[in-house]
Tab-separated table of C-alpha atoms and ligand atoms in Angstrom:
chain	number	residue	atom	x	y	z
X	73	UNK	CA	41.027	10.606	-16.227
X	74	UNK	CA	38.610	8.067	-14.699
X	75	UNK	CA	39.924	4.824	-13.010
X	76	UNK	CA	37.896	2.849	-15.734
X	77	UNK	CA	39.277	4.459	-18.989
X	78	UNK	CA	42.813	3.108	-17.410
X	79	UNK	CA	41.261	-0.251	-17.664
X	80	UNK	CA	41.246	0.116	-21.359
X	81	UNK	CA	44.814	2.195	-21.987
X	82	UNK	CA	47.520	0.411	-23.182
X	83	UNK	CA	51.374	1.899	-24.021
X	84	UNK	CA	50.752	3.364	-27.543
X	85	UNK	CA	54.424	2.465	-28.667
X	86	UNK	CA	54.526	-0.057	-31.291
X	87	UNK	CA	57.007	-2.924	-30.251
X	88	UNK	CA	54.759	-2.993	-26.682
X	89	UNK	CA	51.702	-3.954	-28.679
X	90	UNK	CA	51.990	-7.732	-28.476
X	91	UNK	CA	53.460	-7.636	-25.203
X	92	UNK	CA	51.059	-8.310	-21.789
X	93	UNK	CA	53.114	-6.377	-19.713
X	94	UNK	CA	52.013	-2.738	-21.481
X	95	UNK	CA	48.535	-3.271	-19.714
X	96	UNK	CA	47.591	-2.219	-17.406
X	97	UNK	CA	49.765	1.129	-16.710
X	98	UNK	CA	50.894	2.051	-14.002
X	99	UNK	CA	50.123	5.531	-12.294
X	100	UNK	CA	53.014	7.357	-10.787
X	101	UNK	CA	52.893	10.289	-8.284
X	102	UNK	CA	49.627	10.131	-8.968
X	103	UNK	CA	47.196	12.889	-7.281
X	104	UNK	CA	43.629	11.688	-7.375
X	105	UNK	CA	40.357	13.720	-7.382
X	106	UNK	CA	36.949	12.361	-6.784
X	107	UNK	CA	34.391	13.822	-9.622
X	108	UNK	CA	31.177	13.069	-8.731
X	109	UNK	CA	28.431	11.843	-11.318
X	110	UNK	CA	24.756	10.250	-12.281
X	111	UNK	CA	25.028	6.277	-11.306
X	112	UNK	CA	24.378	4.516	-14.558
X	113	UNK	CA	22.890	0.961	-14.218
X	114	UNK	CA	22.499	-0.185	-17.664
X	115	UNK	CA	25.938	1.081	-18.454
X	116	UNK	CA	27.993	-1.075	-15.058
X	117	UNK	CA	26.118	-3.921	-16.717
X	118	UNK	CA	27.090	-3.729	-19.881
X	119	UNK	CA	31.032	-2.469	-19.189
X	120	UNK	CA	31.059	-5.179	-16.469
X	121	UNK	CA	32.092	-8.331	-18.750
X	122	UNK	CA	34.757	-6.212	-20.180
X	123	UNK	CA	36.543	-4.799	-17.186
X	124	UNK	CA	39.985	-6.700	-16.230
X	125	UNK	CA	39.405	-7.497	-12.757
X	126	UNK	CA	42.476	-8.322	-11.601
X	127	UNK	CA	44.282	-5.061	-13.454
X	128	UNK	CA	41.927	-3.057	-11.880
X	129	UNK	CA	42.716	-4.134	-8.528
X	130	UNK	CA	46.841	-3.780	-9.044
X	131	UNK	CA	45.745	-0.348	-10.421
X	132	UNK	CA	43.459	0.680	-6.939
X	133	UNK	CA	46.413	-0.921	-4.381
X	134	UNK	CA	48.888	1.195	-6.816
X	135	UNK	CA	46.986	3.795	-5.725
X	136	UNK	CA	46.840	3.464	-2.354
X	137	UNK	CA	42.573	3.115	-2.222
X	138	UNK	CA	40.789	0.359	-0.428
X	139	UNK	CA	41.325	-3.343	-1.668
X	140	UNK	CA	38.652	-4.410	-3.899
X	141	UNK	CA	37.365	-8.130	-3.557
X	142	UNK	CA	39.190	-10.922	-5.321
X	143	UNK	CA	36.545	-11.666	-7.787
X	144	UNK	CA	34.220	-9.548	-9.920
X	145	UNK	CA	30.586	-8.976	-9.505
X	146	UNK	CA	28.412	-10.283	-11.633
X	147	UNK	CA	25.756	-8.646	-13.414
X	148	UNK	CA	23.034	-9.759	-10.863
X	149	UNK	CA	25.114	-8.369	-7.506
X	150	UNK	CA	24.684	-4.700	-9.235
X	151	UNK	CA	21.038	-4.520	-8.869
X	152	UNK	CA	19.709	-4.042	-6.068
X	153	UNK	CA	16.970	-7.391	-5.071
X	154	UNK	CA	13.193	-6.367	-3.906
X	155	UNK	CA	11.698	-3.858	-5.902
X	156	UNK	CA	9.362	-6.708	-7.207
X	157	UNK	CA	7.168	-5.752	-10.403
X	158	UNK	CA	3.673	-6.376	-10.124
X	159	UNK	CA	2.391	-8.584	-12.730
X	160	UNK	CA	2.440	-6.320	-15.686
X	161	UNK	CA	4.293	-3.801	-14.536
X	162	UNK	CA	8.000	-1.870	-14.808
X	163	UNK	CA	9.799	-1.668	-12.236
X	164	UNK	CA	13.070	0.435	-12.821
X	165	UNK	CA	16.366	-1.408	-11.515
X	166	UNK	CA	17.715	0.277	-8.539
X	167	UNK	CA	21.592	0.209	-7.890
X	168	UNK	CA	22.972	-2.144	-5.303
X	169	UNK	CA	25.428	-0.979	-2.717
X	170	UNK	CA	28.273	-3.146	-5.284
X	171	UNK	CA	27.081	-0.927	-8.480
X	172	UNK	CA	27.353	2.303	-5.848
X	173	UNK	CA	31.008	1.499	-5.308
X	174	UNK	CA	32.210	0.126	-8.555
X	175	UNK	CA	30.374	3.781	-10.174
X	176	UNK	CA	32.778	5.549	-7.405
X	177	UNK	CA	36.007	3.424	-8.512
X	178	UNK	CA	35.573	3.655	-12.054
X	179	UNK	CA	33.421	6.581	-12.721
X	180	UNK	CA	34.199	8.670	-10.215
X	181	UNK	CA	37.972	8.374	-9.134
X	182	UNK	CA	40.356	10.199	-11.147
X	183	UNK	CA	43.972	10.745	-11.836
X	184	UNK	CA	44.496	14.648	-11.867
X	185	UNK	CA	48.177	15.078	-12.266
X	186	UNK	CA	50.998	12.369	-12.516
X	187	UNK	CA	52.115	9.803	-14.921
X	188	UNK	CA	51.708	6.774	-16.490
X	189	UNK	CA	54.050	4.077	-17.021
X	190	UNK	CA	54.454	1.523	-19.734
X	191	UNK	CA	55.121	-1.773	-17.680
X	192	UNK	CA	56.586	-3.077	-20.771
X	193	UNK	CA	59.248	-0.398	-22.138
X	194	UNK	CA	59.240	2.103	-19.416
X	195	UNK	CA	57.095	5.190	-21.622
X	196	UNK	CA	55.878	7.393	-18.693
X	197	UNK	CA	53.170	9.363	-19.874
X	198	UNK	CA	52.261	12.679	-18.375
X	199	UNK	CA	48.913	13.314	-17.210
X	200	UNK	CA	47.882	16.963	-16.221
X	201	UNK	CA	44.876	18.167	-15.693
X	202	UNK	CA	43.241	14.822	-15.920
X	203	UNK	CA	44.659	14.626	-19.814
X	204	UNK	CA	47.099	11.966	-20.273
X	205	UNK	CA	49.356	13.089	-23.369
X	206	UNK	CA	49.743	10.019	-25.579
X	207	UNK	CA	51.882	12.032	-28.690
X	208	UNK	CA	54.927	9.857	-29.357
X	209	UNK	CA	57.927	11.398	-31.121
X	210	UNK	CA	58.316	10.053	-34.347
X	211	UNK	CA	60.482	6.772	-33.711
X	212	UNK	CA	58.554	5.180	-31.944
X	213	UNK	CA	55.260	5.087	-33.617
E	175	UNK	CA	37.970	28.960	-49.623
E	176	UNK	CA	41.170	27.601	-48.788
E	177	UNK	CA	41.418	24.422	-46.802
E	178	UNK	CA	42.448	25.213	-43.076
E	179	UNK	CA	44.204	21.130	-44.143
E	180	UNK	CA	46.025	23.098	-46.607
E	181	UNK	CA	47.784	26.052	-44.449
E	182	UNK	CA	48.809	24.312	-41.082
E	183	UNK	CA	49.418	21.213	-39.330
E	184	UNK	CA	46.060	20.622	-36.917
E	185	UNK	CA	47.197	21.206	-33.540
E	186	UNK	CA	48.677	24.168	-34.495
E	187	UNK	CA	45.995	25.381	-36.996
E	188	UNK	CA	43.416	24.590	-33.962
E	189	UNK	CA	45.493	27.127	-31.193
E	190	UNK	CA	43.916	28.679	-28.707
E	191	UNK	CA	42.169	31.643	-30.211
E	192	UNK	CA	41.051	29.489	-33.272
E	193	UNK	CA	40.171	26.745	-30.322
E	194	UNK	CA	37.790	29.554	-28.898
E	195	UNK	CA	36.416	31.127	-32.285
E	196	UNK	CA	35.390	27.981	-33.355
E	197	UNK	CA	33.673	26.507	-30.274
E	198	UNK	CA	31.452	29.097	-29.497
E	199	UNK	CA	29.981	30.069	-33.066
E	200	UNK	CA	26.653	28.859	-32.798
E	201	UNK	CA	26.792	28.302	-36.525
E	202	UNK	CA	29.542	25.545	-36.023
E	203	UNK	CA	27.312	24.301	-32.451
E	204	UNK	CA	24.337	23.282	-35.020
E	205	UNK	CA	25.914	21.810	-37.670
E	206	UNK	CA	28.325	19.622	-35.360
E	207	UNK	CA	25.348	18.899	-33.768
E	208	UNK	CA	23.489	18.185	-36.638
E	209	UNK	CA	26.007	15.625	-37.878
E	210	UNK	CA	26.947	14.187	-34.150
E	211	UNK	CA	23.174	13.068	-34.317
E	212	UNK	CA	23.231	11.876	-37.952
E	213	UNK	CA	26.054	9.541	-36.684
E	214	UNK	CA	24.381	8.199	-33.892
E	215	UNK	CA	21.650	7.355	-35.961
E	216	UNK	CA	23.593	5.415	-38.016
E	217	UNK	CA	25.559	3.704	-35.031
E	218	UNK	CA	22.007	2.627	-34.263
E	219	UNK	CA	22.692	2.075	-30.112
E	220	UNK	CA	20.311	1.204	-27.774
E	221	UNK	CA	21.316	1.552	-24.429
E	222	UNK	CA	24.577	3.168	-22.664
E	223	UNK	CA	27.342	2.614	-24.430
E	224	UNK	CA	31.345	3.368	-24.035
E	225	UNK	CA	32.092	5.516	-27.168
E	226	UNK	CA	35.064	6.649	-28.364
E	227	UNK	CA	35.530	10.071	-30.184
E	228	UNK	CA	38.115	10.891	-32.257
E	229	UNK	CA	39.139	14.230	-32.751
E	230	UNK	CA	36.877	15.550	-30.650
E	231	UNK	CA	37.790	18.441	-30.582
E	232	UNK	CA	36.181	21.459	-27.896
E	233	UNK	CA	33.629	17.953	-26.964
E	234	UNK	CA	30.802	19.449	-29.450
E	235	UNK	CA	29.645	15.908	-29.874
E	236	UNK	CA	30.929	14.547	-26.499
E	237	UNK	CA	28.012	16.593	-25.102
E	238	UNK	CA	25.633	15.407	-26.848
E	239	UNK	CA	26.456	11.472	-26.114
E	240	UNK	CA	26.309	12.724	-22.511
E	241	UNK	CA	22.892	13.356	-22.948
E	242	UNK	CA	19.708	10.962	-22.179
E	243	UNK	CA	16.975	9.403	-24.133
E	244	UNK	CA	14.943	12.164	-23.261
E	245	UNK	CA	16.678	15.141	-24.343
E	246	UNK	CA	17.510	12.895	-27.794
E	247	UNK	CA	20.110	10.740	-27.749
E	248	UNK	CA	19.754	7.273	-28.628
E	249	UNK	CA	20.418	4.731	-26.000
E	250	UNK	CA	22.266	7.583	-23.683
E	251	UNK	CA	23.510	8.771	-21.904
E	252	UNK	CA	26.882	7.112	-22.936
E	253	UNK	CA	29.933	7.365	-21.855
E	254	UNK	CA	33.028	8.431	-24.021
E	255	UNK	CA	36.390	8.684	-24.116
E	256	UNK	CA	37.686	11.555	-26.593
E	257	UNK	CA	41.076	12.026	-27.958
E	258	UNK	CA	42.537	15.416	-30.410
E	259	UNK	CA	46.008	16.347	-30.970
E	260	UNK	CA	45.377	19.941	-30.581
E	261	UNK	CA	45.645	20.586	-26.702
E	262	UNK	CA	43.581	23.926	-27.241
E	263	UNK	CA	40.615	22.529	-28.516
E	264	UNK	CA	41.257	19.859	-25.000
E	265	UNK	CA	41.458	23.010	-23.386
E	266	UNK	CA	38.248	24.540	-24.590
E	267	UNK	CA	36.498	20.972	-23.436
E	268	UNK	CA	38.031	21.252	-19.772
E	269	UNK	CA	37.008	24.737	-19.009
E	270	UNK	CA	33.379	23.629	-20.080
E	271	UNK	CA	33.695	20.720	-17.592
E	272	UNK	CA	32.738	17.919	-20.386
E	273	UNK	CA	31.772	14.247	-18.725
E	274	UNK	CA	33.606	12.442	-21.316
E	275	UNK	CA	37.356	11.675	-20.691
E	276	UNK	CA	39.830	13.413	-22.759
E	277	UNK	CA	43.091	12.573	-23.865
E	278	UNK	CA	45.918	13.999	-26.251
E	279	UNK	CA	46.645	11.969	-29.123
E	280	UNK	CA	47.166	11.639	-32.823
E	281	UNK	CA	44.955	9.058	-34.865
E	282	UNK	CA	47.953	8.976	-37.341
E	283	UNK	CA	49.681	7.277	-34.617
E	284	UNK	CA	46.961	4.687	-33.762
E	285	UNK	CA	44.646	3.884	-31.222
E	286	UNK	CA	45.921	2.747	-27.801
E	287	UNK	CA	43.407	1.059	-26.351
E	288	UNK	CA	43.126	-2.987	-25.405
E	289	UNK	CA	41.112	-4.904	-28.272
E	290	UNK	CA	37.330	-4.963	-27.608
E	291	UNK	CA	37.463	-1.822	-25.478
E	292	UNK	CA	34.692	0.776	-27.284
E	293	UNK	CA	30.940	-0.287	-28.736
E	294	UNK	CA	31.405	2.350	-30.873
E	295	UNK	CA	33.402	4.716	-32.235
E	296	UNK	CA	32.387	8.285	-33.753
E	297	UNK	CA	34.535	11.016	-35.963
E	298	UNK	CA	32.899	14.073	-36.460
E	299	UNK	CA	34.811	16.374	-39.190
E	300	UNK	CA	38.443	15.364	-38.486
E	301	UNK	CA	39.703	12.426	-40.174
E	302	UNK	CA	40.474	14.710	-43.776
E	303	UNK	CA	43.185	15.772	-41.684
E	304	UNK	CA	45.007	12.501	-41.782
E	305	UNK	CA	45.564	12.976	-45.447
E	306	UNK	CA	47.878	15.590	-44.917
E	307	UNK	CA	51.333	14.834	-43.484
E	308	UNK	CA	54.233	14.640	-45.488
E	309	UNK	CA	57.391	14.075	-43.905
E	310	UNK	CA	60.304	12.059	-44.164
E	311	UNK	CA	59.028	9.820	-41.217
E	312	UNK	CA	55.515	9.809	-42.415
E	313	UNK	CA	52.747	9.657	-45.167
E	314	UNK	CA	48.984	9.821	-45.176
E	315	UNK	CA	48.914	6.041	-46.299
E	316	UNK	CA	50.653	5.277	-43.212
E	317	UNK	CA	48.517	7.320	-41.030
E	318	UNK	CA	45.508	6.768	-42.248
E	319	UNK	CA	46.432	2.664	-41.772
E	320	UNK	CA	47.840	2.945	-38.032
E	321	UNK	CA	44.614	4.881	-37.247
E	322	UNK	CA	42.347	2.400	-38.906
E	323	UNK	CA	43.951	-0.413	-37.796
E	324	UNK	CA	43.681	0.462	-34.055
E	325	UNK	CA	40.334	1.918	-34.600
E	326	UNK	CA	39.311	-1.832	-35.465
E	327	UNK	CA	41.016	-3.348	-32.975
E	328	UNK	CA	39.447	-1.357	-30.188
E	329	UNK	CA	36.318	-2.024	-31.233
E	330	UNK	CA	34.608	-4.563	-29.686
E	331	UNK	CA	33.126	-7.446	-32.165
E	332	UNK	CA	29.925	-6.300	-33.884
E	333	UNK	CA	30.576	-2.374	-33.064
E	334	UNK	CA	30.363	0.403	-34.973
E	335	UNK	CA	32.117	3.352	-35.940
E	336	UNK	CA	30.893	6.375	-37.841
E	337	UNK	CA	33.277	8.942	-39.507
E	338	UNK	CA	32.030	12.245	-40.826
E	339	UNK	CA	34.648	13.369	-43.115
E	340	UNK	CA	35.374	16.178	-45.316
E	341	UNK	CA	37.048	14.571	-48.306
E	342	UNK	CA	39.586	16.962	-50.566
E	343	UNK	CA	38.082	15.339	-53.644
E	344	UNK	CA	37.176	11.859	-54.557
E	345	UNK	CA	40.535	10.663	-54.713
E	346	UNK	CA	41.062	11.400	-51.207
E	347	UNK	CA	37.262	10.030	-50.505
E	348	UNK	CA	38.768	6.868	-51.911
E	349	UNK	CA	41.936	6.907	-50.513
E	350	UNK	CA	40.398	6.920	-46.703
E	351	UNK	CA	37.382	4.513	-47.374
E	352	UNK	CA	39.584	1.888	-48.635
E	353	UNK	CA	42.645	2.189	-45.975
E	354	UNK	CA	39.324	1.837	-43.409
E	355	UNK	CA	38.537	-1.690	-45.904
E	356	UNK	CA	42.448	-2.728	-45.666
E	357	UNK	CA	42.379	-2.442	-42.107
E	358	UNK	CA	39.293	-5.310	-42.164
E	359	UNK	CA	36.029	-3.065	-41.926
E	360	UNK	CA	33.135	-3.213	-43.450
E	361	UNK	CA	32.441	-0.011	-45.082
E	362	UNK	CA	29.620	2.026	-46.495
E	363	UNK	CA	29.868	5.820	-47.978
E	364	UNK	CA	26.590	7.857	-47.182
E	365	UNK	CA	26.472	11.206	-48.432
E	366	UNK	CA	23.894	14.150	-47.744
E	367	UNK	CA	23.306	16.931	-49.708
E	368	UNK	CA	25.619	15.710	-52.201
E	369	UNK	CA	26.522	18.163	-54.716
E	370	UNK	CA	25.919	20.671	-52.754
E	371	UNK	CA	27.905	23.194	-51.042
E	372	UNK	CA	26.861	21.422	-47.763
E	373	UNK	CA	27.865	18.056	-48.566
E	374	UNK	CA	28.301	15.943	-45.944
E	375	UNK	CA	30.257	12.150	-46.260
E	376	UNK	CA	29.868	9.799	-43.815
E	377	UNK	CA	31.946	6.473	-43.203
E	378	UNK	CA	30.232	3.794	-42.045
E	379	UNK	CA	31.875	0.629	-40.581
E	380	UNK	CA	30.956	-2.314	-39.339
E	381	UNK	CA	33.736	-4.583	-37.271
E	382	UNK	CA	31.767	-8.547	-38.347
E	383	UNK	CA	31.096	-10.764	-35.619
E	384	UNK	CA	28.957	-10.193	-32.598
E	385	UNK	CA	25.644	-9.414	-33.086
E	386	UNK	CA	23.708	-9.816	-36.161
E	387	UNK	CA	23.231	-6.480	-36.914
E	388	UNK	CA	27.114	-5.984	-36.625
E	389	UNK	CA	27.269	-6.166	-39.784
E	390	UNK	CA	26.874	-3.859	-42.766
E	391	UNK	CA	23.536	-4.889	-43.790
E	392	UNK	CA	22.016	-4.283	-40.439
E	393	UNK	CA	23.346	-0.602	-40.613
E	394	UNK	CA	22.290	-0.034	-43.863
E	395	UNK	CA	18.796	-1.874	-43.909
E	396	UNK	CA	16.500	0.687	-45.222
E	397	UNK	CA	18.462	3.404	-45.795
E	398	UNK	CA	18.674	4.867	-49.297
E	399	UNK	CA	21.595	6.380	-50.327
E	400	UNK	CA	24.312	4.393	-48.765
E	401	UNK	CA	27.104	2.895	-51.013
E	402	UNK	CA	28.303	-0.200	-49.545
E	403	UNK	CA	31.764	-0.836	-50.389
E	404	UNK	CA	33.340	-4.162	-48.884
E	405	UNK	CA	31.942	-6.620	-46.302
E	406	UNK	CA	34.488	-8.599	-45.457
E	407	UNK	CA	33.662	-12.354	-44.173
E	408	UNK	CA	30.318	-11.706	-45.765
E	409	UNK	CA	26.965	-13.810	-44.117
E	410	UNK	CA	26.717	-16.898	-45.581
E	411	UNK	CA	22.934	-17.869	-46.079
E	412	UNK	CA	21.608	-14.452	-45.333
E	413	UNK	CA	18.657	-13.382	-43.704
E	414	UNK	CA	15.298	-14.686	-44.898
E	415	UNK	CA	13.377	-13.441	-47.212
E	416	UNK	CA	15.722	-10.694	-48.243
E	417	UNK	CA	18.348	-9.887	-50.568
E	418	UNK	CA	21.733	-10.347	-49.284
E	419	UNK	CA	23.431	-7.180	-49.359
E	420	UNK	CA	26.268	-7.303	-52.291
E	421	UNK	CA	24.852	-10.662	-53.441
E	422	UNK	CA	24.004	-10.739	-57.073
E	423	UNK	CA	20.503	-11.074	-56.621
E	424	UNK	CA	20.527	-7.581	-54.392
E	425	UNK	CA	23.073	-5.977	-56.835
E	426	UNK	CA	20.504	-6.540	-59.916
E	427	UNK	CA	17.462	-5.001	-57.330
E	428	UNK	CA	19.733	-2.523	-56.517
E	429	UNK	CA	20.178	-1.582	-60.180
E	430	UNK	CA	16.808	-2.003	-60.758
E	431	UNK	CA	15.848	0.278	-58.022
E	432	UNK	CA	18.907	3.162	-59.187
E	433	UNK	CA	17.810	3.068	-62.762
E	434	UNK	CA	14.496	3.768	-61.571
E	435	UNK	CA	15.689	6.664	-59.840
E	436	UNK	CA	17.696	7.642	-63.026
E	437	UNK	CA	21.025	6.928	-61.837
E	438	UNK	CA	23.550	5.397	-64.229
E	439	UNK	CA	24.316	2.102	-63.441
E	440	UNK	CA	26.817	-0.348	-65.307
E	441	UNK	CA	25.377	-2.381	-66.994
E	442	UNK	CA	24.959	-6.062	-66.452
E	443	UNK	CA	27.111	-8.683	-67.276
E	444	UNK	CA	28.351	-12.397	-66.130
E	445	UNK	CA	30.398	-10.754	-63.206
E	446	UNK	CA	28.063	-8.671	-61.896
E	447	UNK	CA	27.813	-9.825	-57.781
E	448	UNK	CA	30.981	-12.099	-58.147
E	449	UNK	CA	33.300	-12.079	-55.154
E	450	UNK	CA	36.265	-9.881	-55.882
E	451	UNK	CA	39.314	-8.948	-54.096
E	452	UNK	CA	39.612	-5.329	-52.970
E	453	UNK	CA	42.784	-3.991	-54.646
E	454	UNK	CA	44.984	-1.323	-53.204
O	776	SAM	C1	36.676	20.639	-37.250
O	776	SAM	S1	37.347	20.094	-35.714
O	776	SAM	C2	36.067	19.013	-35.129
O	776	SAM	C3	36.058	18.831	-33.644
O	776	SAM	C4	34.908	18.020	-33.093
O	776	SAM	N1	34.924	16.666	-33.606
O	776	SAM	C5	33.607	18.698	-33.443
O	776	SAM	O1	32.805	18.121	-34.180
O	776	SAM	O2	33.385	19.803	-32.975
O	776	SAM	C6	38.628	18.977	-36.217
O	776	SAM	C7	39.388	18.412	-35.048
O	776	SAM	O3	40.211	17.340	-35.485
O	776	SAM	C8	41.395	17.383	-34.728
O	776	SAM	N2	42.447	16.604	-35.390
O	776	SAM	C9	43.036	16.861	-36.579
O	776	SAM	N3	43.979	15.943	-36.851
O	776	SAM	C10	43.976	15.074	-35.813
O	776	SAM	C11	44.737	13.913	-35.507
O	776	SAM	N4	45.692	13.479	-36.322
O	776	SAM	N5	44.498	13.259	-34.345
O	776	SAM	C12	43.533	13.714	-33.494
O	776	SAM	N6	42.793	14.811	-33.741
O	776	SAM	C13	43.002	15.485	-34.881
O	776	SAM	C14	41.688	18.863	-34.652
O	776	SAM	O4	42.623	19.180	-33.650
O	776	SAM	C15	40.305	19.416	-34.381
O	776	SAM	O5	40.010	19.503	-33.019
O	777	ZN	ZN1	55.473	0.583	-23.707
């Protein structure tokens, strides 16, 4: 499971809905693996505005990975300056060195085995394999 | 043909050998891939999105969102994050090394993500199964409302979710479409080959707000067979030059345009386009 779907997981139980502390969760034991994939521009850019900054970075020192700066890029730091267009002409955006490492945190980083725990009610859930398993027992959907 | 809803609960209906069977018969590959672009057409995106997929299964359709422009999907390659309750079919999607994350989950039990999170949502041939689960703890009225109620709030404002569905009968057609309505949606039924023995329903919904396309209208605009069913917080004004959708003066084209087609309309009458109250 990639760093940047854990940016969007809450606890699934019911009573932690309306409560902040169910977000982000927090990986236990966690063993990471870095999967590597195609850099997508367009989609840092538009993702970007809805990342939580600040969970994110609780989430990377959780994990033990270098400290990410205080304050989020904007869209403008993830492209790369230069590559000036001609008049008339398309010039593809080219990836900063900031879009490089925010596609290795979030795209690329992954939990492998380990858990997941609620901050709220305590939930751990188990991920193996890179699948968290979200099923909740009957009382407490 | 029985209903494989019918015998077995889902995750243990879809076990491993069924997992397998199903995945690799290249009759199943081209019609989930025939309706995974359907959808997409209808969710209308434009550049790379983050998608969730809902029951999705072996990643039939995750595969395809993967994809670019070039090899035919709209706006991709997206990103998605895919959830099923059978951890067979999960299996099936690991051992072909998908992109998309995968999770295991049950819709019935909602959608755990923070509101705002997905641009779009997709369901290819799994929601029917929501309509059976009868146990002391549950009913397919509840499930069908936790799902669509954290479907909508993961959506981000203006997004769009398509569900491909195969309904029981039109009771159960009903049944879904209007828990999806309850939960705040927009809605629209589109069916292909209707009457056919490849029939094909698809549940469109809008979540208002955002863009201006976000809602129904925009998905529908031009597209002939769609039934739309609710638009909640409706545009006042409207676009110019063009029928509101579900205002009177569109309903009475609309008719106009059916009975032309030799459909069977109701006929007209002082109420016909008046707001009303969706009743459950
Ligand atoms: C016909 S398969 C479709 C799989 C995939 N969407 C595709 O198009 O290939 C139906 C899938 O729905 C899943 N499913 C059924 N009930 C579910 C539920 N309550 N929550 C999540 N997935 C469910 C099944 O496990 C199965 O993988
Ligand atoms: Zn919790």
């Amino acid at each position: 499971m990639k760093l940047l779907t854990l940016n969007f997981l809450t606890c699934a139980i019911k009573t932690c809905k309306t409560s902040p502390s169910s977000f982000p969760l927090h990986p236990r034991d966690a063993e990471l693996e870095i999967l590597e994939t195609d850099i997508n521009l367009p989609f840092l850019k538009n993702i970007l505005p809805r990342l939580m900054w600040d969970e994110l970075r609780t989430i990377t020192s959780e994990l033990g990975l270098p400290e990410l700066p205080p304050a989020a890029p904007t869209r403008e730091d993830l492209v790369e300056p230069g590559a000036q267009a001609a008049e008339g002409e398309e010039v593809e955006e080219q990836p900063s060195q900031t879009a490089k490492d925010l596609h290795r945190v979030l795209l690329e980083t992954t939990v492998k085995e380990g858990k997941l725990a609620c901050g709220n009610c305590g939930h751990e859930y188990k991920v193996m394999e890179g699948v968290p398993n979200f099923l909740l027992p009957g009382h407490l959907v | 043909m029985s209903r494989p809803e019918d015998t077995l609960p889902p995750d243990l209906f879809y076990n491993d050998s069924e997992s397998r069977k199903y995945t690799t018969s290249s009759r199943i590959q081209r019609i989930q891939s025939d309706m995974t672009h359907r959808a997409l057409s209808l969710l209308d995106l434009h550049s790379p999105s983050l998608i969730l997929d809902v029951g999705c299964g072996s990643g039939l359709s995750g595969e395809i969102l993967s994809q670019t422009e070039d090899e035919g999907t709209p706006g991709g390659p997206h990103v998605w994050i895919g959830f099923d309750i059978s951890s067979s079919m999960l299996g099936v999607a690991l051992e072909k090394e998908v992109e998309g994350d995968l999770f295991l989950a049950d819709a019935g039990q909602g959608v755990p993500f923070r509101p705002g999170t997905f641009d779009a949502a997709i369901s290819i041939s799994a929601i029917q199964w929501l309509c059976n689960a009868e146990t002391s703890l549950d009913s397919p009225l509840g499930r069908l409302s936790r799902f669509f109620g954290g479907l909508y709030a993961s959506l981000r404002r203006g997004g769009r979710a398509v569900c491909q569905f195969y309904p029981k009968n039109d009771e159960q057609k009903k049944m879904v479409s209007q828990a999806a309505i309850k939960a705040g949606f927009g809605a629209g039924l589109l069916e292909d080959d209707e009457g056919t023995k490849n029939a094909k329903t698809y549940l469109v919904l809008t979540v208002g707000g955002g863009d201006l396309d976000g809602d129904i209208t925009g998905v529908v605009r031009g597209m002939d067979g769609v039934d739309v069913m609710a638009r909640p917080g409706a545009a006042k004004g409207g676009k110019r030059g063009q029928e509101v959708k579900g205002s009177k003066g569109w309903i009475l084209k609309k008719k106009e345009q059916m009975e032309r087609k030799g459909k069977v309309v109701k006929a007209n009458s002082k109420y016909t386009g008046r707001k009303r109250r969706v009743q459950f």
